[in-house]
Amino acid sequence: MIDNVRTTCGCTIVDWAKKPIKPGEFGMIDIKYDAISSGSFYKEIGIYYNGTDSPVILRIKGKVVFPYE
């Protein structure tokens, strides 16, 4: 069961199902990056769950290019 999902800043938004996931089933974590300026980004998301290897760290990176530049 996922207990919590933490991001490194307020510009990264996460949403996940708060219900337990049974063995053999799957769940999704929706991650959105709210870009306020152009340029490269690198963010980490900590997934805290009731397993022995908690937390798992997800890393996302990318480059934001606005069409008017």
CSV table of C-alpha atoms in Angstrom, one decimal:
chain,number,residue,atom,x,y,z
A,1,MET,CA,0.0,0.0,0.0
A,2,ILE,CA,1.3,3.4,-0.9
A,3,ASP,CA,1.4,5.6,2.2
A,4,ASN,CA,2.6,8.8,0.7
A,5,VAL,CA,4.1,10.4,-2.4
A,6,ARG,CA,6.5,13.4,-1.9
A,7,THR,CA,7.9,15.8,-4.4
A,8,THR,CA,10.9,18.0,-4.3
A,9,CYS,CA,8.9,21.2,-5.0
A,10,GLY,CA,5.4,22.6,-5.5
A,11,CYS,CA,5.9,22.7,-9.3
A,12,THR,CA,5.5,18.9,-9.4
A,13,ILE,CA,2.0,17.6,-8.8
A,14,VAL,CA,1.2,14.0,-8.0
A,15,ASP,CA,-2.0,12.0,-7.7
A,16,TRP,CA,-2.5,8.3,-6.9
A,17,ALA,CA,-5.2,5.9,-5.8
A,18,LYS,CA,-5.3,5.9,-2.0
A,19,LYS,CA,-6.8,2.4,-1.9
A,20,PRO,CA,-4.7,-0.8,-1.4
A,21,ILE,CA,-3.5,-2.6,-4.5
A,22,LYS,CA,-3.9,-6.4,-4.3
A,23,PRO,CA,-1.3,-8.8,-5.5
A,24,GLY,CA,-1.5,-9.2,-9.3
A,25,GLU,CA,-3.2,-5.8,-9.7
A,26,PHE,CA,-1.5,-2.5,-10.6
A,27,GLY,CA,-2.0,1.1,-9.9
A,28,MET,CA,-0.9,4.4,-11.4
A,29,ILE,CA,0.8,7.5,-10.1
A,30,ASP,CA,0.0,10.6,-12.2
A,31,ILE,CA,2.9,13.1,-12.2
A,32,LYS,CA,2.6,16.5,-13.7
A,33,TYR,CA,5.3,19.2,-14.0
A,34,ASP,CA,3.9,22.8,-14.0
A,35,ALA,CA,6.4,24.7,-16.0
A,36,ILE,CA,6.6,28.5,-15.2
A,37,SER,CA,9.7,29.1,-17.4
A,38,SER,CA,11.6,27.6,-20.2
A,39,GLY,CA,14.7,25.5,-19.7
A,40,SER,CA,15.8,22.1,-18.3
A,41,PHE,CA,14.3,20.5,-15.2
A,42,TYR,CA,15.1,17.5,-13.0
A,43,LYS,CA,12.7,16.4,-10.2
A,44,GLU,CA,12.6,13.5,-7.8
A,45,ILE,CA,9.4,11.9,-6.4
A,46,GLY,CA,9.6,9.7,-3.3
A,47,ILE,CA,7.1,6.8,-3.2
A,48,TYR,CA,6.6,5.7,0.4
A,49,TYR,CA,4.9,2.3,0.9
A,50,ASN,CA,4.7,-0.5,3.4
A,51,GLY,CA,7.5,-2.6,1.9
A,52,THR,CA,11.1,-3.1,3.0
A,53,ASP,CA,12.6,-1.1,0.2
A,54,SER,CA,10.6,2.1,0.9
A,55,PRO,CA,11.0,4.7,-0.4
A,56,VAL,CA,11.5,4.3,-4.1
A,57,ILE,CA,12.7,7.4,-5.8
A,58,LEU,CA,11.4,8.2,-9.3
A,59,ARG,CA,13.3,10.8,-11.3
A,60,ILE,CA,12.0,12.8,-14.2
A,61,LYS,CA,13.8,15.3,-16.4
A,62,GLY,CA,13.1,17.2,-19.5
A,63,LYS,CA,13.4,20.5,-21.2
A,64,VAL,CA,10.6,23.1,-21.5
A,65,VAL,CA,10.5,25.2,-24.7
A,66,PHE,CA,7.8,27.8,-25.1
A,67,PRO,CA,6.6,28.4,-28.6
A,68,TYR,CA,7.2,32.1,-28.5
A,69,GLU,CA,11.0,31.9,-27.9
